[in-house]
Amino acid sequence: MTLRALIFDVDGTLADTEEAHRQAFNGAFREHGLGWEWSQDVYAGLLWVTGGKERIDRYVDSLRVAPAEKGQLKRLVPQIHATKTRIYARLVGMGNVALRPGIVRLIAEARTAGVRLAIASTTTPANLSALVTATLGSAAISWFDAIATGDVVPNKKPAPDIYLKALASLNLPPERCVAFEDSEIGVRAAKGAGLFTVATPTRWSEAQDFGAADVVLPSLGDPDNPLDEASETRIGAKFLGLAQLRALHSTPRNSVRAMEA
Ligand code: XBP
Ligand code: MG
């Protein structure tokens, strides 16, 4: 099957951004005088709630406060999240976040080969432009033919909506595309849209269940950051390129699983 497009998740996939998000959330809580501080452990648990506004809202639900105060805090969520987004853009703009191994290489290879690029993310659009601009330059956002982010769909991941939106924008069937994800929730969303899915877990998601993914790798790898031996055996190369994607995409999943056994 001809591979026509690569659809990337953002947070955790393009870059390991969640520590910057966590710092931005905590910075917003300080600016609003809320006295909240999300530790890495607390944040790792909250990552099961996709969407920053929804995440804050869920946290407010967990607070032991009077209903009137809870209602007041919930009404404040959009402002808190706007502050967080501003802080996050500043952190990313300072060059604090690097793209993961293989992302620059695979994007360049796809562009040269005429394989289209798309984004399917729960994150706020401003976060995507901050990250892409800081890491790939201000023109790079135009490399993506379809950008589906944030609140443009009623149901966030693990619902498939954001991937279906990206496919509709590309005007391509799922069989001609590959999705890249970093979390169990994201893999569920991509598989729900019928996409062949490559999972590259991060420290935030490595303990999650990636059984639904078609291929699981520590990263996409690079010539100067080659994959481990087991991954090399799985994909037949030291890093994942279009040739490996085409081969894997056309290989029935159970034989890919057999290779992993
Ligand atoms: C990850 C998310 C986002 C980010 C925070 O998105 O769930 O909520 O954690 O960004 P994805 P916002 O992995 O789909 O890219 O505060 O803008 O939501
Ligand atoms: Mg992600």
CSV table of C-alpha atoms and ligand atoms in Angstrom, one decimal:
chain,number,residue,atom,x,y,z
A,1,MET,CA,0.0,0.0,0.0
A,2,THR,CA,1.4,3.4,-0.9
A,3,LEU,CA,2.3,5.4,2.2
A,4,ARG,CA,0.8,8.9,1.7
A,5,ALA,CA,1.0,10.7,5.1
A,6,LEU,CA,2.6,10.6,8.6
A,7,ILE,CA,0.4,11.8,11.4
A,8,PHE,CA,2.2,12.9,14.5
A,9,ASP,CA,1.0,13.3,18.1
A,10,VAL,CA,2.8,16.3,19.7
A,11,ASP,CA,3.4,15.9,23.4
A,12,GLY,CA,5.7,13.0,24.2
A,13,THR,CA,6.0,12.1,20.5
A,14,LEU,CA,7.5,15.1,18.7
A,15,ALA,CA,9.3,16.1,21.9
A,16,ASP,CA,9.2,15.0,25.6
A,17,THR,CA,7.3,18.1,26.6
A,18,GLU,CA,5.4,17.0,29.7
A,19,GLU,CA,8.0,18.2,32.2
A,20,ALA,CA,7.8,21.7,30.6
A,21,HIS,CA,4.0,21.4,30.8
A,22,ARG,CA,4.2,20.4,34.4
A,23,GLN,CA,6.4,23.4,35.2
A,24,ALA,CA,4.0,25.7,33.3
A,25,PHE,CA,1.0,24.4,35.2
A,26,ASN,CA,2.8,25.0,38.6
A,27,GLY,CA,3.9,28.5,37.4
A,28,ALA,CA,0.2,29.3,36.6
A,29,PHE,CA,-0.9,28.0,40.0
A,30,ARG,CA,1.6,30.3,41.7
A,31,GLU,CA,0.6,33.3,39.5
A,32,HIS,CA,-3.0,32.7,40.6
A,33,GLY,CA,-2.1,32.3,44.2
A,34,LEU,CA,-3.7,28.9,44.4
A,35,GLY,CA,-1.1,27.1,46.6
A,36,TRP,CA,-1.2,24.1,44.3
A,37,GLU,CA,2.0,22.2,43.2
A,38,TRP,CA,1.8,19.1,41.0
A,39,SER,CA,4.7,16.8,41.7
A,40,GLN,CA,6.0,14.5,38.9
A,41,ASP,CA,4.1,11.6,40.5
A,42,VAL,CA,0.9,13.5,40.7
A,43,TYR,CA,1.3,14.8,37.2
A,44,ALA,CA,2.0,11.3,35.8
A,45,GLY,CA,-1.4,10.3,37.2
A,46,LEU,CA,-3.1,13.4,35.9
A,47,LEU,CA,-1.8,12.7,32.4
A,48,TRP,CA,-4.6,10.1,32.0
A,49,VAL,CA,-6.8,13.1,31.6
A,50,THR,CA,-6.2,14.6,28.2
A,51,GLY,CA,-6.4,18.4,27.8
A,52,GLY,CA,-4.9,20.9,30.2
A,53,LYS,CA,-8.2,22.5,31.1
A,54,GLU,CA,-9.8,19.1,31.7
A,55,ARG,CA,-6.8,18.1,33.8
A,56,ILE,CA,-7.1,21.2,36.0
A,57,ASP,CA,-10.9,20.6,36.2
A,58,ARG,CA,-10.3,17.0,37.3
A,59,TYR,CA,-7.8,18.1,39.9
A,60,VAL,CA,-10.4,20.6,41.3
A,61,ASP,CA,-12.9,17.8,41.6
A,62,SER,CA,-10.4,15.9,43.8
A,63,LEU,CA,-10.0,18.8,46.2
A,64,ARG,CA,-11.7,18.7,49.6
A,65,VAL,CA,-13.3,22.1,49.5
A,66,ALA,CA,-16.9,23.4,49.9
A,67,PRO,CA,-19.1,23.2,46.8
A,68,ALA,CA,-19.2,27.0,46.5
A,69,GLU,CA,-15.4,27.2,46.5
A,70,LYS,CA,-15.2,24.3,44.0
A,71,GLY,CA,-17.6,26.1,41.7
A,72,GLN,CA,-15.5,29.3,41.9
A,73,LEU,CA,-12.3,27.4,41.1
A,74,LYS,CA,-14.0,25.7,38.1
A,75,ARG,CA,-15.0,29.0,36.7
A,76,LEU,CA,-11.3,30.1,37.0
A,77,VAL,CA,-10.0,27.1,35.0
A,78,PRO,CA,-9.9,28.8,31.6
A,79,GLN,CA,-7.9,31.8,33.0
A,80,ILE,CA,-5.5,29.5,34.8
A,81,HIS,CA,-5.0,27.5,31.7
A,82,ALA,CA,-4.4,30.6,29.6
A,83,THR,CA,-1.7,31.6,32.1
A,84,LYS,CA,-0.2,28.1,31.8
A,85,THR,CA,-0.2,28.3,28.0
A,86,ARG,CA,1.6,31.6,28.1
A,87,ILE,CA,4.3,30.2,30.5
A,88,TYR,CA,4.7,27.0,28.5
A,89,ALA,CA,5.3,29.0,25.3
A,90,ARG,CA,7.9,31.0,27.1
A,91,LEU,CA,9.7,27.9,28.4
A,92,VAL,CA,9.6,26.3,24.9
A,93,GLY,CA,10.7,29.5,23.3
A,94,MET,CA,13.8,29.5,25.6
A,95,GLY,CA,14.9,26.3,23.8
A,96,ASN,CA,14.2,24.2,26.8
A,97,VAL,CA,12.6,21.4,24.8
A,98,ALA,CA,14.3,19.3,22.1
A,99,LEU,CA,12.7,17.1,19.5
A,100,ARG,CA,13.0,13.4,20.1
A,101,PRO,CA,15.5,11.3,18.2
A,102,GLY,CA,14.6,10.6,14.6
A,103,ILE,CA,11.8,13.3,14.3
A,104,VAL,CA,13.9,15.8,12.3
A,105,ARG,CA,15.3,13.0,10.1
A,106,LEU,CA,11.9,11.4,9.4
A,107,ILE,CA,10.2,14.7,8.7
A,108,ALA,CA,13.0,15.7,6.2
A,109,GLU,CA,12.8,12.2,4.5
A,110,ALA,CA,9.0,12.5,4.2
A,111,ARG,CA,9.2,16.0,2.7
A,112,THR,CA,11.8,14.8,0.2
A,113,ALA,CA,9.7,11.8,-0.7
A,114,GLY,CA,6.5,13.7,-1.0
A,115,VAL,CA,4.9,11.9,1.9
A,116,ARG,CA,2.6,14.4,3.6
A,117,LEU,CA,2.8,15.5,7.2
A,118,ALA,CA,0.0,16.0,9.7
A,119,ILE,CA,-0.6,16.7,13.4
A,120,ALA,CA,-3.2,15.1,15.7
A,121,SER,CA,-2.9,16.4,19.2
A,122,THR,CA,-4.9,17.1,22.4
A,123,THR,CA,-2.7,20.1,23.1
A,124,THR,CA,-3.5,23.7,22.6
A,125,PRO,CA,-2.6,25.1,19.1
A,126,ALA,CA,-0.4,27.8,20.6
A,127,ASN,CA,1.8,25.0,22.2
A,128,LEU,CA,2.3,23.4,18.8
A,129,SER,CA,3.4,26.6,17.1
A,130,ALA,CA,5.7,27.4,20.0
A,131,LEU,CA,7.4,24.0,19.8
A,132,VAL,CA,7.6,23.8,16.0
A,133,THR,CA,8.9,27.4,15.7
A,134,ALA,CA,11.5,26.9,18.5
A,135,THR,CA,12.8,23.6,17.1
A,136,LEU,CA,12.3,23.7,13.3
A,137,GLY,CA,11.9,27.4,12.6
A,138,SER,CA,9.0,29.7,11.9
A,139,ALA,CA,8.3,28.3,8.4
A,140,ALA,CA,8.0,24.7,9.6
A,141,ILE,CA,4.4,24.9,10.7
A,142,SER,CA,3.5,25.2,6.9
A,143,TRP,CA,5.1,21.7,6.3
A,144,PHE,CA,2.0,20.1,8.0
A,145,ASP,CA,-0.8,19.8,5.5
A,146,ALA,CA,-3.3,19.1,8.3
A,147,ILE,CA,-3.2,20.3,11.9
A,148,ALA,CA,-5.8,18.9,14.3
A,149,THR,CA,-5.2,20.2,17.8
A,150,GLY,CA,-7.0,21.0,21.1
A,151,ASP,CA,-10.7,21.8,21.2
A,152,VAL,CA,-11.5,21.3,17.5
A,153,VAL,CA,-13.2,18.0,18.3
A,154,PRO,CA,-15.9,17.3,21.0
A,155,ASN,CA,-14.1,14.2,22.3
A,156,LYS,CA,-10.4,14.3,23.1
A,157,LYS,CA,-8.1,11.2,23.1
A,158,PRO,CA,-8.6,8.3,23.6
A,159,ALA,CA,-11.6,9.1,21.4
A,160,PRO,CA,-10.5,8.8,17.7
A,161,ASP,CA,-12.0,12.2,16.8
A,162,ILE,CA,-8.8,14.1,16.5
A,163,TYR,CA,-7.3,11.5,14.1
A,164,LEU,CA,-10.5,11.3,12.1
A,165,LYS,CA,-10.3,15.1,11.8
A,166,ALA,CA,-6.7,14.9,10.6
A,167,LEU,CA,-7.6,12.2,8.0
A,168,ALA,CA,-10.6,14.3,6.8
A,169,SER,CA,-8.3,17.3,6.4
A,170,LEU,CA,-5.8,15.2,4.5
A,171,ASN,CA,-8.6,13.6,2.5
A,172,LEU,CA,-6.9,10.3,2.9
A,173,PRO,CA,-8.0,6.9,4.1
A,174,PRO,CA,-6.3,5.5,7.3
A,175,GLU,CA,-4.8,2.6,5.3
A,176,ARG,CA,-2.5,5.1,3.5
A,177,CYS,CA,-1.2,6.8,6.7
A,178,VAL,CA,0.8,6.0,9.8
A,179,ALA,CA,0.3,7.5,13.2
A,180,PHE,CA,3.0,8.2,15.8
A,181,GLU,CA,2.1,8.2,19.5
A,182,ASP,CA,3.7,8.1,23.0
A,183,SER,CA,0.9,7.1,25.3
A,184,GLU,CA,-1.7,4.3,25.7
A,185,ILE,CA,-4.4,6.9,25.4
A,186,GLY,CA,-3.0,8.2,22.1
A,187,VAL,CA,-2.5,4.7,20.7
A,188,ARG,CA,-6.2,3.9,21.5
A,189,ALA,CA,-7.2,7.1,19.6
A,190,ALA,CA,-5.1,6.3,16.6
A,191,LYS,CA,-6.2,2.7,16.4
A,192,GLY,CA,-9.8,3.8,16.9
A,193,ALA,CA,-9.3,5.7,13.6
A,194,GLY,CA,-8.0,2.6,11.9
A,195,LEU,CA,-4.4,3.8,11.7
A,196,PHE,CA,-1.2,1.7,11.7
A,197,THR,CA,0.4,3.1,14.8
A,198,VAL,CA,4.1,3.4,15.9
A,199,ALA,CA,4.4,3.9,19.7
A,200,THR,CA,7.5,5.6,21.2
A,201,PRO,CA,6.8,5.7,25.0
A,202,THR,CA,8.5,8.3,27.2
A,203,ARG,CA,9.5,8.1,30.9
A,204,TRP,CA,5.9,9.4,31.6
A,205,SER,CA,4.2,6.6,29.7
A,206,GLU,CA,6.7,3.6,29.6
A,207,ALA,CA,4.7,1.6,32.2
A,208,GLN,CA,1.4,1.9,30.2
A,209,ASP,CA,-0.1,-0.8,28.0
A,210,PHE,CA,1.0,-0.6,24.3
A,211,GLY,CA,-0.5,-3.9,23.3
A,212,ALA,CA,-2.7,-2.1,20.7
A,213,ALA,CA,0.2,-0.5,18.9
A,214,ASP,CA,1.6,-2.1,15.7
A,215,VAL,CA,5.2,-1.3,16.6
A,216,VAL,CA,6.7,-0.2,19.9
A,217,LEU,CA,10.2,1.4,19.9
A,218,PRO,CA,12.2,3.4,22.5
A,219,SER,CA,12.4,6.2,19.9
A,220,LEU,CA,12.6,6.5,16.1
A,221,GLY,CA,16.4,6.4,16.4
A,222,ASP,CA,19.0,8.2,14.4
A,223,PRO,CA,22.4,7.3,12.8
A,224,ASP,CA,24.1,8.9,15.8
A,225,ASN,CA,21.5,7.5,18.2
A,226,PRO,CA,20.9,4.0,16.9
A,227,LEU,CA,18.1,1.7,18.3
A,228,ASP,CA,18.9,-1.1,20.6
A,229,GLU,CA,19.5,-4.6,19.2
A,230,ALA,CA,15.9,-5.9,19.9
A,231,SER,CA,14.4,-2.9,18.2
A,232,GLU,CA,16.8,-3.3,15.3
A,233,THR,CA,15.7,-6.9,14.9
A,234,ARG,CA,12.1,-5.8,15.1
A,235,ILE,CA,12.3,-3.2,12.2
A,236,GLY,CA,15.4,-4.5,10.3
A,237,ALA,CA,17.4,-1.3,10.8
A,238,LYS,CA,19.2,0.8,13.4
A,239,PHE,CA,16.6,3.6,13.0
A,240,LEU,CA,13.1,3.9,11.6
A,241,GLY,CA,12.8,5.5,8.1
A,242,LEU,CA,10.2,5.4,5.3
A,243,ALA,CA,11.6,2.1,4.0
A,244,GLN,CA,11.0,0.4,7.3
A,245,LEU,CA,7.6,2.0,7.7
A,246,ARG,CA,6.5,0.8,4.3
A,247,ALA,CA,7.7,-2.7,5.0
A,248,LEU,CA,6.1,-2.8,8.5
A,249,HIS,CA,2.9,-1.2,7.2
A,250,SER,CA,2.5,-3.9,4.6
A,251,THR,CA,3.4,-6.7,7.0
A,252,PRO,CA,0.4,-8.3,8.7
A,253,ARG,CA,0.5,-7.4,12.4
A,254,ASN,CA,0.8,-10.9,13.7
A,255,SER,CA,4.0,-11.5,11.8
A,256,VAL,CA,5.4,-8.2,13.2
A,257,ARG,CA,4.4,-9.6,16.6
A,258,ALA,CA,6.1,-12.9,15.7
A,259,MET,CA,9.3,-11.0,15.0
A,260,GLU,CA,9.1,-9.5,18.4
A,261,ALA,CA,8.6,-12.8,20.1
B,1,XBP,C1,-1.0,15.8,25.5
B,1,XBP,C2,-2.0,16.4,26.3
B,1,XBP,C3,-2.0,17.9,26.6
B,1,XBP,C4,-0.7,18.3,27.2
B,1,XBP,C5,-0.9,19.7,27.8
B,1,XBP,O1,-1.4,16.1,24.2
B,1,XBP,O2,-2.9,15.7,26.8
B,1,XBP,O3,-3.1,18.2,27.4
B,1,XBP,O4,-0.4,17.4,28.3
B,1,XBP,O5,-1.3,20.6,26.8
B,1,XBP,P1,-0.9,15.1,23.0
B,1,XBP,P2,-2.6,21.6,27.1
B,1,XBP,O6,-0.1,14.0,23.6
B,1,XBP,O7,-2.2,14.6,22.3
B,1,XBP,O8,-0.1,16.0,22.1
B,1,XBP,O9,-2.4,22.2,28.4
B,1,XBP,O10,-2.5,22.6,26.0
B,1,XBP,O11,-3.7,20.6,26.9
B,2,MG,MG,1.2,12.5,23.4
